[in-house]
mmCIF file of C-alpha atoms and ligand atoms in Angstrom:
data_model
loop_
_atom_site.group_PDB
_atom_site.id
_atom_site.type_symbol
_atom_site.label_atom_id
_atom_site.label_comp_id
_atom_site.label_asym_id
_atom_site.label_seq_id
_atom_site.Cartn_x
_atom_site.Cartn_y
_atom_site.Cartn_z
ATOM 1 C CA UNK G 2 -7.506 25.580 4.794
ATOM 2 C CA UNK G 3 -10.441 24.260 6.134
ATOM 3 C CA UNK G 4 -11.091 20.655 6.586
ATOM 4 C CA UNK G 5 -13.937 20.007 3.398
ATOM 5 C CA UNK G 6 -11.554 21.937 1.179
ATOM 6 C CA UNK G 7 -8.392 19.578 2.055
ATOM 7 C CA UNK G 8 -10.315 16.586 1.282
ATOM 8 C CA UNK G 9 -11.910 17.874 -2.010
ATOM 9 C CA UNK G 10 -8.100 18.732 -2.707
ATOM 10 C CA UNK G 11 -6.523 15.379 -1.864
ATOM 11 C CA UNK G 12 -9.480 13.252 -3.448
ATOM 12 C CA UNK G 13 -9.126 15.862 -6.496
ATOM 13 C CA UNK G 14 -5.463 15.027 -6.876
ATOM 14 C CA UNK G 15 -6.122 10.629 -6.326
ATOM 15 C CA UNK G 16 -8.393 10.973 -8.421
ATOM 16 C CA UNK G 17 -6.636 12.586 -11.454
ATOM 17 C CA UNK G 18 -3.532 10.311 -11.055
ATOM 18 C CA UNK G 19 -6.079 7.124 -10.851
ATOM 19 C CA UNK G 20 -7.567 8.438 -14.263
ATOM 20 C CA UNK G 21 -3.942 8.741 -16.013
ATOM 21 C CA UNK G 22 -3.146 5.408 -14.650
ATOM 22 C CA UNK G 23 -6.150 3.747 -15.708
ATOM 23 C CA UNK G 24 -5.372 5.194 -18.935
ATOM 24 C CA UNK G 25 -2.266 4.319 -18.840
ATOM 25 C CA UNK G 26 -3.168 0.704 -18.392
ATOM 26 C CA UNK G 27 -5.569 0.624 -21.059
ATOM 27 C CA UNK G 28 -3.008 1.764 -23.687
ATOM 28 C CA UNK G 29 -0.304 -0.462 -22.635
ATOM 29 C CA UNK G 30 -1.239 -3.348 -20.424
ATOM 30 C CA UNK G 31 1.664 -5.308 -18.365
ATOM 31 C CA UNK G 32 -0.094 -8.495 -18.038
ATOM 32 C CA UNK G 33 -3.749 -9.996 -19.560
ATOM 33 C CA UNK G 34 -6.147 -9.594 -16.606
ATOM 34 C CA UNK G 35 -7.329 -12.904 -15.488
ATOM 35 C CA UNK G 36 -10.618 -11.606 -14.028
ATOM 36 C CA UNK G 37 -10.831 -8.439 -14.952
ATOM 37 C CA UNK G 38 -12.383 -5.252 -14.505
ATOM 38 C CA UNK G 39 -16.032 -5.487 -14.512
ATOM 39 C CA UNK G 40 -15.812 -8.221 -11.355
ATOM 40 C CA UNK G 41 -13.402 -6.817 -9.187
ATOM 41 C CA UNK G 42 -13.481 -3.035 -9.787
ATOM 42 C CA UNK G 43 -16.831 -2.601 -7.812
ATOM 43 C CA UNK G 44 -15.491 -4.434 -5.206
ATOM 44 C CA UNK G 45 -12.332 -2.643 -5.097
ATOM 45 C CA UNK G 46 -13.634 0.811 -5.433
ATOM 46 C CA UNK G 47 -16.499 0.293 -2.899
ATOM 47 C CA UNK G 48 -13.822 -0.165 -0.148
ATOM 48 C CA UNK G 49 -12.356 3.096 -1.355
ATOM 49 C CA UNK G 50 -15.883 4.407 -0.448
ATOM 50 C CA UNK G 51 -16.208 2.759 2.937
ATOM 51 C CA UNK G 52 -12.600 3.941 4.123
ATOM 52 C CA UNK G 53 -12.830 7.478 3.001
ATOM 53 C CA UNK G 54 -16.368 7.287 4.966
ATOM 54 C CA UNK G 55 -15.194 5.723 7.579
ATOM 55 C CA UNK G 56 -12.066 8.131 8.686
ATOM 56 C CA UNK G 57 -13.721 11.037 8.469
ATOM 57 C CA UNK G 58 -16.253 10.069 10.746
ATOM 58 C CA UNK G 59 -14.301 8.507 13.240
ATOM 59 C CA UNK G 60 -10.954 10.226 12.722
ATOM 60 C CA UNK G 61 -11.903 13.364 10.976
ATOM 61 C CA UNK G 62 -8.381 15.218 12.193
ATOM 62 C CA UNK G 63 -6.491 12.240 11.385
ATOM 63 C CA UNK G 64 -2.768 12.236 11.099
ATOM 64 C CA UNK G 65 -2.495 15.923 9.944
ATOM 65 C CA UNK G 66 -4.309 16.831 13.215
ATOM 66 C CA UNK G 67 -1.970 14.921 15.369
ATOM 67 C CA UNK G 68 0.958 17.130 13.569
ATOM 68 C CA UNK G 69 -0.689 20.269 14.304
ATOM 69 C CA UNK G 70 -1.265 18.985 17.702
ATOM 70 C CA UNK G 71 2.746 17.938 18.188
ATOM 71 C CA UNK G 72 4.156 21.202 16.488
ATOM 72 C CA UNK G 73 1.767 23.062 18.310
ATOM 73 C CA UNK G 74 2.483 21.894 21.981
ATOM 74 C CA UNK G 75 6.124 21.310 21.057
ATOM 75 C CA UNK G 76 6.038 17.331 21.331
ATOM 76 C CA UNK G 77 7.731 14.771 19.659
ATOM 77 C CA UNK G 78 12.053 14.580 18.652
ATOM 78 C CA UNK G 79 11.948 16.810 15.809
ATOM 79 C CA UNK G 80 10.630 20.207 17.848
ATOM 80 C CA UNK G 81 12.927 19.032 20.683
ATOM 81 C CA UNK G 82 15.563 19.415 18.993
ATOM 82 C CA UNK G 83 14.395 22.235 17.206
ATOM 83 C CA UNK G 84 15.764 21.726 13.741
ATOM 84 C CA UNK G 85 15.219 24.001 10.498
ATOM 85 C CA UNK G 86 12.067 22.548 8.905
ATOM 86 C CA UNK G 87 13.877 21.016 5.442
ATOM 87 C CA UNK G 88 15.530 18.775 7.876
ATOM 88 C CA UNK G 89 12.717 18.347 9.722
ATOM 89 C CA UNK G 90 10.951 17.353 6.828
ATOM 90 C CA UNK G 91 13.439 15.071 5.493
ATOM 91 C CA UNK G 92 13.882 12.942 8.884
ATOM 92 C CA UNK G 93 10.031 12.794 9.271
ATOM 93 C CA UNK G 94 9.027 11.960 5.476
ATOM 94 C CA UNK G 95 11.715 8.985 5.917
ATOM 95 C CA UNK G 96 10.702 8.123 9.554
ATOM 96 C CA UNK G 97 6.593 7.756 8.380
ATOM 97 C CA UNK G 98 7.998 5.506 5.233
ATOM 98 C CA UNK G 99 10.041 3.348 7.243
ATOM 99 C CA UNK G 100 7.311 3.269 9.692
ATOM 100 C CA UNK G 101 4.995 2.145 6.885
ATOM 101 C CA UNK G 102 7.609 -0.273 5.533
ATOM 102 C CA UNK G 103 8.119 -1.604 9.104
ATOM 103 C CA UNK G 104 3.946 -2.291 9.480
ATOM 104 C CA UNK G 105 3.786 -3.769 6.384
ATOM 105 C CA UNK G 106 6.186 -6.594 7.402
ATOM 106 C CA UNK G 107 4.248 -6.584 10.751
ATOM 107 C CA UNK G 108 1.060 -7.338 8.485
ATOM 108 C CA UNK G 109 2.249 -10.486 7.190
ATOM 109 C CA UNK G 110 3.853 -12.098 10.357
ATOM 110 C CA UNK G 111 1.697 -12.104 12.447
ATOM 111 C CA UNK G 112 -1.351 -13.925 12.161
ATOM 112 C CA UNK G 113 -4.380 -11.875 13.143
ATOM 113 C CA UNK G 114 -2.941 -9.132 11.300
ATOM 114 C CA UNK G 115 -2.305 -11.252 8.219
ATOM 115 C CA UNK G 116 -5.797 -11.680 8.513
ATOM 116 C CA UNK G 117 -6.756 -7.935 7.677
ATOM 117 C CA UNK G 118 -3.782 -7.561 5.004
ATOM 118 C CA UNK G 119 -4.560 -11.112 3.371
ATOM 119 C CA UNK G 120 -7.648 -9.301 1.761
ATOM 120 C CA UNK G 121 -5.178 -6.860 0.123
ATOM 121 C CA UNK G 122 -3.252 -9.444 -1.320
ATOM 122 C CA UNK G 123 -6.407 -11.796 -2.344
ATOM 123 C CA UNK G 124 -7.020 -9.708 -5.646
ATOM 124 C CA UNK G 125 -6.617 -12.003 -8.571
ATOM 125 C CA UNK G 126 -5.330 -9.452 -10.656
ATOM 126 C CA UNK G 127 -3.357 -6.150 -9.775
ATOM 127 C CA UNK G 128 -4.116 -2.657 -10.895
ATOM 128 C CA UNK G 129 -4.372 0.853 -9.974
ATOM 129 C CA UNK G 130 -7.622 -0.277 -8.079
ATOM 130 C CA UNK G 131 -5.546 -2.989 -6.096
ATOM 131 C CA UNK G 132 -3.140 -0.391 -4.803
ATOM 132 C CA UNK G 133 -6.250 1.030 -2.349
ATOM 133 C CA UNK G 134 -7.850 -2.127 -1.359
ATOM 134 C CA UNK G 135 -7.114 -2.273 1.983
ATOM 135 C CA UNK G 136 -9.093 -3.651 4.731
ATOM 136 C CA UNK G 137 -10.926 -0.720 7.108
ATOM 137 C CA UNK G 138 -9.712 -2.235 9.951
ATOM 138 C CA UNK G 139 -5.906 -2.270 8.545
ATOM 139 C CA UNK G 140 -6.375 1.396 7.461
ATOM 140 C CA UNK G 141 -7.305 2.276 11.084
ATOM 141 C CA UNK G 142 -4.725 0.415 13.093
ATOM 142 C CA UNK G 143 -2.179 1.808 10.146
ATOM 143 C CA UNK G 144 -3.355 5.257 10.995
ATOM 144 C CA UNK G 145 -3.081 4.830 14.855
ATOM 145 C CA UNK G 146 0.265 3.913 14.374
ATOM 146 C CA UNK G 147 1.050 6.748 11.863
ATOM 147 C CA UNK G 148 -0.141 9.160 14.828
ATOM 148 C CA UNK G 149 1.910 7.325 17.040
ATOM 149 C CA UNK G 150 5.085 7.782 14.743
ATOM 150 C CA UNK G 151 3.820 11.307 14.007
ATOM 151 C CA UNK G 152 3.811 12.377 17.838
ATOM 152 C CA UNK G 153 6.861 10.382 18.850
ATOM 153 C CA UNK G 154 9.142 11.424 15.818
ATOM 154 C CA UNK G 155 7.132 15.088 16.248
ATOM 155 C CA UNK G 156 7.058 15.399 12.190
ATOM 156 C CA UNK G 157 6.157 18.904 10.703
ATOM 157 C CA UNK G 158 2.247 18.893 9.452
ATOM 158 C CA UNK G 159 3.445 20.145 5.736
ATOM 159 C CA UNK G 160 5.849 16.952 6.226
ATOM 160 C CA UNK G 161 2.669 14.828 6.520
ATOM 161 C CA UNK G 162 0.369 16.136 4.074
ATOM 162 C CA UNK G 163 3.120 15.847 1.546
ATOM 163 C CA UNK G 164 3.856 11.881 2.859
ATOM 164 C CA UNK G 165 -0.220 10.915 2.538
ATOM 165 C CA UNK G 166 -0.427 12.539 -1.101
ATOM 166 C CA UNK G 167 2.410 10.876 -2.174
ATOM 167 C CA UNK G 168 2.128 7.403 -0.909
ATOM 168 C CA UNK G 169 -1.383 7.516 -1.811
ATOM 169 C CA UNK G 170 -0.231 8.360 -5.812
ATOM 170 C CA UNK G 171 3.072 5.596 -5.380
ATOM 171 C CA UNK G 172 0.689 2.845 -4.145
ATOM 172 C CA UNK G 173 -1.700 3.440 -7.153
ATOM 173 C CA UNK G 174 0.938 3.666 -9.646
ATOM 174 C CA UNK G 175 3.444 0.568 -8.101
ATOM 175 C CA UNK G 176 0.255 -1.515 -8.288
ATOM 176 C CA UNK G 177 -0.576 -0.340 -12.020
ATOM 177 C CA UNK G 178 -0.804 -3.035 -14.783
ATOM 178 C CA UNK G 179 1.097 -0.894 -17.407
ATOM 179 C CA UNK G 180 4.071 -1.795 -19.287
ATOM 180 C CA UNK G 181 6.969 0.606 -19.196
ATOM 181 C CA UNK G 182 10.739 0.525 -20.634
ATOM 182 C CA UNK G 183 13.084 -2.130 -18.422
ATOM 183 C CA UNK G 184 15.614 0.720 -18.360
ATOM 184 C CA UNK G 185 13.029 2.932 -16.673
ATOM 185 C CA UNK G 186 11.647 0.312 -14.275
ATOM 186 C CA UNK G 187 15.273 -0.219 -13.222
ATOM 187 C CA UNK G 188 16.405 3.263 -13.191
ATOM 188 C CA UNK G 189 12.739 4.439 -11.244
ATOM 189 C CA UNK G 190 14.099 1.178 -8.698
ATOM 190 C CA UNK G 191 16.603 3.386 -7.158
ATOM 191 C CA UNK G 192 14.020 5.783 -5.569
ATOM 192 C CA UNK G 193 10.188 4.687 -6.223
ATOM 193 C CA UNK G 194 8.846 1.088 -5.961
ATOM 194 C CA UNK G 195 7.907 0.325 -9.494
ATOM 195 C CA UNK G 196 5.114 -1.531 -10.836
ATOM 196 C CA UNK G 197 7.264 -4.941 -11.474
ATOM 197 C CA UNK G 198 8.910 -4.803 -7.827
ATOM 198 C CA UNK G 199 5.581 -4.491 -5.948
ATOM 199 C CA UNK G 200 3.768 -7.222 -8.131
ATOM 200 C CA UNK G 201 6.400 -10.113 -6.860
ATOM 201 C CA UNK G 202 5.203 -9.356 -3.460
ATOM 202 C CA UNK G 203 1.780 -10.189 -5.077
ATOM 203 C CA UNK G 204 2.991 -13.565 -6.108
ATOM 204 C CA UNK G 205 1.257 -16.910 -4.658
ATOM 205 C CA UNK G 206 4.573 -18.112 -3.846
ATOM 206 C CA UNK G 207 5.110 -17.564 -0.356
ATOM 207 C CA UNK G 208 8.516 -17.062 -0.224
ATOM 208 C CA UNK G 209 8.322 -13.714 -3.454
ATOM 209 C CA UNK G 210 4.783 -12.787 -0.842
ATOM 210 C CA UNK G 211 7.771 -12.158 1.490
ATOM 211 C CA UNK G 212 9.358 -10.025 -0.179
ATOM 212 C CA UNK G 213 9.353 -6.538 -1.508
ATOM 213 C CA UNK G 214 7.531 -4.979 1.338
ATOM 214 C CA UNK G 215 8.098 -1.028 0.264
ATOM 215 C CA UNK G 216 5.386 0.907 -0.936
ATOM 216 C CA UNK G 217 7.027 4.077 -1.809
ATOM 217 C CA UNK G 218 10.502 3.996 -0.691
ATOM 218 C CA UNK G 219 12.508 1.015 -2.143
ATOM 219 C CA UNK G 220 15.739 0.962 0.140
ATOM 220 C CA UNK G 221 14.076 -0.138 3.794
ATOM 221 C CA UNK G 222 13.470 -3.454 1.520
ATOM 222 C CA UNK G 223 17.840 -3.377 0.375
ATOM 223 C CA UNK G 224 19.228 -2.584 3.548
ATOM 224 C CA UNK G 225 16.869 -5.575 5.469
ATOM 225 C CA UNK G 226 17.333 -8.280 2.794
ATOM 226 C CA UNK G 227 13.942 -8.637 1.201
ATOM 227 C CA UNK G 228 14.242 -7.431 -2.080
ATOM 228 C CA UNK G 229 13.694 -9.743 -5.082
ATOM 229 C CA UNK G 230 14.302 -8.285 -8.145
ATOM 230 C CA UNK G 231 11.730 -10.540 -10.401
ATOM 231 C CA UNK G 232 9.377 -13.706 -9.554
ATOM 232 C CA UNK G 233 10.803 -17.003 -10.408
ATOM 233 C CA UNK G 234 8.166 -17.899 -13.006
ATOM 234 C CA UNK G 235 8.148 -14.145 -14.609
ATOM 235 C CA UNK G 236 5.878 -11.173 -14.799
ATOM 236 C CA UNK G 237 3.808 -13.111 -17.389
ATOM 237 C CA UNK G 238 4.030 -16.225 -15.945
ATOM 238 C CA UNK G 239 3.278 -15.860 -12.194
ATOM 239 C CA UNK G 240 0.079 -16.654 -10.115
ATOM 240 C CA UNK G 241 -1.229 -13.663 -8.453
ATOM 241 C CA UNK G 242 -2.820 -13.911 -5.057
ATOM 242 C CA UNK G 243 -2.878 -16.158 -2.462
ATOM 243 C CA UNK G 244 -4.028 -20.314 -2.393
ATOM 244 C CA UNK G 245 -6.855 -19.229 -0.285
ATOM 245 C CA UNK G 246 -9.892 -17.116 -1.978
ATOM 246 C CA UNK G 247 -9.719 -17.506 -5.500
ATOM 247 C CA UNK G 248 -13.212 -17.747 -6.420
ATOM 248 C CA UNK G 249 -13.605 -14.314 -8.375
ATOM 249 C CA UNK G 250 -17.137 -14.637 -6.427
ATOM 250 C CA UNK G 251 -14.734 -13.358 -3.662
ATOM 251 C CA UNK G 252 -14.293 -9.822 -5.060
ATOM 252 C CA UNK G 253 -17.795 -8.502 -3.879
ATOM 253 C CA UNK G 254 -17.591 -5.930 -1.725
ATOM 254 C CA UNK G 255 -19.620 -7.761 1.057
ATOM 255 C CA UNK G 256 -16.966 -10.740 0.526
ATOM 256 C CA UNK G 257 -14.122 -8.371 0.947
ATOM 257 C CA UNK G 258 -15.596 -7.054 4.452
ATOM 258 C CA UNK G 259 -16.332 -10.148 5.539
ATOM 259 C CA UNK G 260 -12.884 -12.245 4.167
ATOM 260 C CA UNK G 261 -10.918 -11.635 7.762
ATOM 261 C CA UNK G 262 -13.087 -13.411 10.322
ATOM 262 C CA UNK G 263 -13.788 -16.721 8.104
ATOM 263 C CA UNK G 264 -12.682 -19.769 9.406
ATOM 264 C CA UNK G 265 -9.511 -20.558 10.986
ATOM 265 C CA UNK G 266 -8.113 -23.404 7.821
ATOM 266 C CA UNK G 267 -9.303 -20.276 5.088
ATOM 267 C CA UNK G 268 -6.360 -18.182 6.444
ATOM 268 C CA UNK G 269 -3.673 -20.573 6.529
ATOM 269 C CA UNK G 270 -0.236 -19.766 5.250
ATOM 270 C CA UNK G 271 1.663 -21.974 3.271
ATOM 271 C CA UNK G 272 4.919 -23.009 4.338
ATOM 272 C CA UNK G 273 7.721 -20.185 2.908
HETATM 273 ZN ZN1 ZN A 305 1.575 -7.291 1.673
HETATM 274 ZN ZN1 ZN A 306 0.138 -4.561 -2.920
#
């Protein structure tokens, strides 16, 4: 497959599940937006832009190039130990979420990387546009250390693809503002992060911030101790965000590019 027909592919796939999901928010929204659409969705879909952009030109072979590299050579655990590829697959689509899971944490700890991830978590509302609003630099130190994990762990290339797609569609849909059954929400808990998990770690309240750090796998966040099942004041009643940035003003995409290197006292944390 060659490289321009991949990405049509994998933007051709986001972008049908972002079109169901938008739907599905229109039909049957979770919470009332507080700002809305029309302000932040330029914002949010003009970093879509820039990353996309940005990857391909400085990364065009990206993480699926690194497994190509790893299988082909015969580096990384996996081909050392030469196992069939369904196990292969399974131990390398749970090393990459882990690694993910294990970043994410890393994100919020420590302080010049909070920096980058803060503008994530700045949105004053969360939907399907929310769940790709990341930073460029975050998405380029979170791919170096994806290539790192890929080369170490030496996970299959088919292993990869299939991680990217999928995370890509679970952090869309676990940022989605749509209402669905509590049965399902709790029943999809045992092997997806829903919607209602992922929006406590959107809370202003430090302490539910710190919490729920999965994006597609929800165990790494039971077997470390930082899942929270709801936020204290509710779904309907909870602040989203963070104290700093709430001007809606901030939602430009210039603001959003710009929101890591402002002053020191903008980026600090409240006690958890
Ligand atoms: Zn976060
Ligand atoms: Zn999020």
């Amino acid at each position: 497959m060659t490289p321009g027909l991949e990405l049509a592919l994998r933007l051709g796939i986001a972008a049908t599940i972002f079109a169901l999901l938008a739907l599905w928010e229109l039909a049957a929204p979770r919470r009332k937006l507080s700002v809305g659409r029309l302000k932040r969705w330029p914002g949010n879909i003009g970093i879509v832009v820039v990353n996309v952009v940005l990857v391909r030109l400085l990364v065009p072979t990206a993480a699926v190039g690194a497994a190509l590299y790893a299988a082909g050579e015969g580096i990384g655990l996996l081909h050392w130990l030469q196992l069939r590829l369904t196990f292969a697959f399974l131990i390398g689509f749970l090393a990459l979420d882990f690694a993910i899971w294990a970043q994410h944490v890393a994100f919020h700890k420590i302080p010049i990387l909070w920096r980058l991830h803060s503008m994530h978590h700045a949105d004053l509302d969360i939907d399907a546009t929310t769940g790709l609003r990341f930073h460029p630099f975050e998405i380029l130190i979170s791919l170096a250390i994806k290539i790192g994990v890929i080369l170490a762990v030496g996970v299959p290339p088919v292993a990869v693809i299939f991680f990217e797609v999928v995370l890509n569609a679970t952090s869309m849909f676990n940022h989605t503002n749509a209402r669905m059954p509590y049965w399902l929400d709790r029943a999809l808990r045992l092997i997806v992060v829903t919607p209602d998990m992922h929006r406590v770690h959107h809370s202003i309240v430090r302490r539910e911030t710190d919490s729920n750090f999965g994006f597609n796998l929800p165990w790494w966040d039971w077997l470390f101790g930082t899942y929270r099942r709801d936020p204290e004041a509710g779904h309907d009643g909870m602040t989203i965000g963070i104290p700093q940035f709430r001007d809606p003003g901030e939602s430009r995409l210039d603001r959003l590019l710009t929101q890591p290197f402002r002053k020191d006292r903008e980026h600090r944390q409240p006690p958890s």
